[in-house]
Amino acid sequence: IATKEPLNPIKQDIKKGKLRYVANIFPHKGYIWNYGALPQTWEDPNHTDKITGCCGDNDPIDVCEIGSKVRSSGEIIQVKVLGVLALIDEGETDWKIIAISVDDPEAQKIHGKKHKPGYLEATIDWFRSYKVPDGKPENHFAFNGEFKDKDFAVEIIKSTHEYWKALLHKKADGGAIKCTNVLVGGSPFCCSEEDARSIVQSVRAIF
């Protein structure tokens, strides 16, 4: 999600002028779940989380969807929230919501760790080490890497949604984030559909 571009398009990430890809962390290849984000959430980099003691990472809250189907980039799905992991990524709070698509065959029976044994442990290992191939140190976790339950996760989602609302109404400093939108009534960043089409057309013209 290109938060620094108008209308926040989904595109290939670029870091230091190069296309960014996730490294393979043995024995895994790439991501071990469908990796996405919850819209209308924001981890405020100017707010110190009382739980983790670190500020937010300036992004929407991340979601690890553990269903059996491999999803397409940009696909929008409804999920059942299962829990949350508090990752401390380079000194920033980076919550990871654990969820499963509501249309997954196992969605109704999965409520905690007893299903898909080893999956959550693998998730911990993955997030701990995924930046090591880039020469960075291992990441750390709040709660000693303990996953918090659904109720805890929902409260985190609610709080990040409130930060997002503050951002969209200029009650929080978003820095370089582009908040242009067509749906948030009362937001000073709200534009018409015609203006949005013009933005899209101008980007297409570049390419």
Short mmCIF file of C-alpha atoms in Angstrom, two decimals:
data_model
loop_
_atom_site.label_atom_id
_atom_site.label_comp_id
_atom_site.label_asym_id
_atom_site.label_seq_id
_atom_site.Cartn_x
_atom_site.Cartn_y
_atom_site.Cartn_z
CA ILE A 1 0.00 0.00 0.00
CA ALA A 2 1.77 3.13 -1.25
CA THR A 3 0.77 5.48 1.56
CA LYS A 4 2.84 8.35 0.19
CA GLU A 5 1.01 8.42 -3.14
CA PRO A 6 -2.47 9.87 -3.79
CA LEU A 7 -5.28 7.32 -3.32
CA ASN A 8 -2.72 4.86 -1.85
CA PRO A 9 -2.38 2.39 -4.74
CA ILE A 10 -1.13 -1.15 -4.24
CA LYS A 11 2.24 -1.57 -5.94
CA GLN A 12 5.61 -3.29 -5.74
CA ASP A 13 7.61 -1.97 -2.80
CA ILE A 14 10.85 -0.14 -3.57
CA LYS A 15 13.62 0.39 -1.06
CA LYS A 16 16.78 2.37 -1.78
CA GLY A 17 15.88 2.46 -5.46
CA LYS A 18 15.51 -1.30 -5.82
CA LEU A 19 12.50 -3.60 -5.96
CA ARG A 20 11.96 -5.11 -2.53
CA TYR A 21 11.24 -8.81 -2.10
CA VAL A 22 10.83 -10.89 1.03
CA ALA A 23 13.76 -13.20 1.71
CA ASN A 24 13.43 -16.97 2.07
CA ILE A 25 13.75 -17.98 5.72
CA PHE A 26 14.57 -21.70 5.93
CA PRO A 27 12.55 -23.87 5.70
CA HIS A 28 10.03 -21.37 4.31
CA LYS A 29 9.89 -19.70 0.91
CA GLY A 30 8.47 -16.20 1.04
CA TYR A 31 5.51 -15.47 3.27
CA ILE A 32 4.00 -18.39 5.18
CA TRP A 33 0.46 -16.92 5.18
CA ASN A 34 -1.51 -14.45 3.10
CA TYR A 35 -0.04 -11.13 4.19
CA GLY A 36 -2.19 -8.04 4.05
CA ALA A 37 -3.57 -5.15 6.07
CA LEU A 38 -6.77 -3.82 7.59
CA PRO A 39 -8.08 -0.71 5.82
CA GLN A 40 -9.01 2.30 7.93
CA THR A 41 -6.33 1.61 10.52
CA TRP A 42 -3.07 3.44 11.24
CA GLU A 43 -0.23 2.88 13.69
CA ASP A 44 0.60 6.44 14.71
CA PRO A 45 4.38 7.04 14.76
CA ASN A 46 3.86 9.96 17.15
CA HIS A 47 2.02 7.87 19.72
CA THR A 48 3.92 5.75 22.23
CA ASP A 49 2.02 2.53 22.82
CA LYS A 50 1.45 1.99 26.55
CA ILE A 51 1.78 -1.75 26.10
CA THR A 52 4.97 -1.96 24.04
CA GLY A 53 6.62 1.33 25.00
CA CYS A 54 7.31 2.02 21.31
CA CYS A 55 5.71 4.30 18.72
CA GLY A 56 3.69 3.00 15.77
CA ASP A 57 5.24 2.13 12.42
CA ASN A 58 3.24 4.65 10.35
CA ASP A 59 1.35 1.96 8.40
CA PRO A 60 -2.05 0.26 8.44
CA ILE A 61 -2.19 -2.67 10.84
CA ASP A 62 -0.88 -5.91 9.29
CA VAL A 63 -2.85 -9.14 8.95
CA CYS A 64 -1.56 -12.70 8.64
CA GLU A 65 -4.42 -14.71 7.12
CA ILE A 66 -3.83 -18.40 7.82
CA GLY A 67 -6.43 -19.94 5.53
CA SER A 68 -5.71 -22.73 3.05
CA LYS A 69 -6.20 -20.65 -0.12
CA VAL A 70 -3.44 -18.55 -1.66
CA ARG A 71 -4.93 -15.11 -2.28
CA SER A 72 -4.21 -12.68 -5.11
CA SER A 73 -2.51 -9.32 -4.60
CA GLY A 74 -5.11 -6.67 -3.86
CA GLU A 75 -7.86 -9.18 -3.12
CA ILE A 76 -10.33 -8.01 -0.48
CA ILE A 77 -11.58 -10.68 1.90
CA GLN A 78 -13.59 -10.76 5.12
CA VAL A 79 -11.72 -12.38 7.99
CA LYS A 80 -12.35 -13.82 11.41
CA VAL A 81 -9.92 -12.33 13.94
CA LEU A 82 -8.13 -14.96 16.05
CA GLY A 83 -5.44 -13.07 17.94
CA VAL A 84 -2.51 -10.69 17.68
CA LEU A 85 1.27 -10.67 17.98
CA ALA A 86 3.16 -7.59 19.21
CA LEU A 87 6.26 -7.33 17.02
CA ILE A 88 8.91 -4.74 17.84
CA ASP A 89 10.42 -4.03 14.42
CA GLU A 90 13.51 -1.82 14.53
CA GLY A 91 12.19 -0.08 17.63
CA GLU A 92 8.64 0.44 16.31
CA THR A 93 5.37 -1.18 17.35
CA ASP A 94 4.16 -3.36 14.49
CA TRP A 95 1.04 -5.32 15.47
CA LYS A 96 0.34 -8.50 13.49
CA ILE A 97 -3.30 -9.58 13.50
CA ILE A 98 -3.76 -13.34 13.09
CA ALA A 99 -6.96 -14.10 11.19
CA ILE A 100 -8.64 -16.57 8.86
CA SER A 101 -10.94 -15.92 5.94
CA VAL A 102 -14.58 -16.47 6.89
CA ASP A 103 -15.06 -18.62 3.78
CA ASP A 104 -12.23 -21.00 4.70
CA PRO A 105 -13.41 -24.58 5.41
CA GLU A 106 -11.70 -24.49 8.83
CA ALA A 107 -12.86 -21.00 9.86
CA GLN A 108 -15.67 -22.20 12.14
CA LYS A 109 -13.53 -24.62 14.11
CA ILE A 110 -10.34 -22.57 14.52
CA HIS A 111 -10.31 -20.56 17.73
CA GLY A 112 -6.77 -20.91 19.10
CA LYS A 113 -3.43 -22.70 19.09
CA LYS A 114 -4.68 -26.28 19.10
CA HIS A 115 -5.46 -26.13 15.39
CA LYS A 116 -2.62 -26.06 12.84
CA PRO A 117 0.04 -27.08 15.38
CA GLY A 118 3.40 -25.38 14.91
CA TYR A 119 2.01 -22.64 12.68
CA LEU A 120 2.12 -19.89 15.29
CA GLU A 121 5.57 -20.99 16.42
CA ALA A 122 6.71 -20.76 12.79
CA THR A 123 5.20 -17.29 12.61
CA ILE A 124 7.29 -16.20 15.59
CA ASP A 125 10.45 -17.60 14.03
CA TRP A 126 9.66 -15.95 10.69
CA PHE A 127 9.10 -12.47 12.09
CA ARG A 128 12.12 -12.78 14.36
CA SER A 129 14.47 -13.53 11.45
CA TYR A 130 13.01 -12.09 8.25
CA LYS A 131 15.34 -9.06 8.18
CA VAL A 132 18.50 -10.97 9.07
CA PRO A 133 19.29 -11.73 5.38
CA ASP A 134 19.47 -7.94 4.87
CA GLY A 135 22.17 -7.69 7.51
CA LYS A 136 19.85 -6.44 10.24
CA PRO A 137 19.53 -7.85 13.77
CA GLU A 138 16.70 -10.12 14.86
CA ASN A 139 13.40 -8.52 15.81
CA HIS A 140 11.89 -8.74 19.28
CA PHE A 141 8.39 -9.09 20.67
CA ALA A 142 6.34 -7.69 23.52
CA PHE A 143 4.92 -10.27 25.97
CA ASN A 144 7.94 -12.51 25.23
CA GLY A 145 6.37 -13.49 21.93
CA GLU A 146 3.05 -14.56 23.43
CA PHE A 147 0.03 -14.31 21.13
CA LYS A 148 -2.84 -12.37 22.65
CA ASP A 149 -6.43 -13.51 22.17
CA LYS A 150 -9.25 -12.26 19.95
CA ASP A 151 -10.62 -9.75 22.47
CA PHE A 152 -7.18 -8.19 22.88
CA ALA A 153 -6.75 -8.07 19.10
CA VAL A 154 -10.12 -6.37 18.58
CA GLU A 155 -9.14 -3.63 21.05
CA ILE A 156 -5.92 -3.05 19.10
CA ILE A 157 -7.93 -2.81 15.88
CA LYS A 158 -10.33 -0.33 17.47
CA SER A 159 -7.51 1.88 18.74
CA THR A 160 -5.70 1.94 15.38
CA HIS A 161 -9.00 2.78 13.70
CA GLU A 162 -9.32 5.80 15.99
CA TYR A 163 -5.80 6.92 15.04
CA TRP A 164 -6.80 6.55 11.37
CA LYS A 165 -9.88 8.72 11.90
CA ALA A 166 -7.72 11.37 13.55
CA LEU A 167 -5.34 11.22 10.58
CA LEU A 168 -8.15 11.62 8.02
CA HIS A 169 -9.58 14.61 9.90
CA LYS A 170 -6.23 16.40 10.38
CA LYS A 171 -6.19 15.77 14.11
CA ALA A 172 -2.91 13.86 13.82
CA ASP A 173 0.27 14.54 11.88
CA GLY A 174 0.61 12.06 9.04
CA GLY A 175 3.81 13.55 7.68
CA ALA A 176 4.25 12.45 4.05
CA ILE A 177 1.16 10.20 4.04
CA LYS A 178 -1.33 11.10 1.31
CA CYS A 179 -4.85 11.01 2.71
CA THR A 180 -6.75 11.81 -0.51
CA ASN A 181 -9.95 9.76 -0.54
CA VAL A 182 -13.45 9.66 -2.03
CA LEU A 183 -15.42 8.03 0.79
CA VAL A 184 -14.68 9.67 4.14
CA GLY A 185 -17.35 12.33 4.62
CA GLY A 186 -16.17 15.36 6.56
CA SER A 187 -12.51 14.67 5.85
CA PRO A 188 -10.65 17.72 4.47
CA PHE A 189 -8.84 15.29 2.18
CA CYS A 190 -12.04 14.00 0.57
CA CYS A 191 -12.21 14.61 -3.18
CA SER A 192 -14.77 13.98 -5.89
CA GLU A 193 -14.80 10.84 -8.01
CA GLU A 194 -13.94 13.05 -10.97
CA ASP A 195 -10.83 14.32 -9.19
CA ALA A 196 -9.90 10.75 -8.27
CA ARG A 197 -10.23 9.65 -11.91
CA SER A 198 -7.96 12.54 -12.92
CA ILE A 199 -5.34 11.38 -10.43
CA VAL A 200 -5.48 7.84 -11.81
CA GLN A 201 -5.31 9.06 -15.40
CA SER A 202 -2.28 11.26 -14.63
CA VAL A 203 -0.43 8.24 -13.24
CA ARG A 204 -1.34 6.13 -16.28
CA ALA A 205 -0.04 8.91 -18.53
CA ILE A 206 3.38 8.64 -16.87
CA PHE A 207 3.60 4.98 -17.78
#
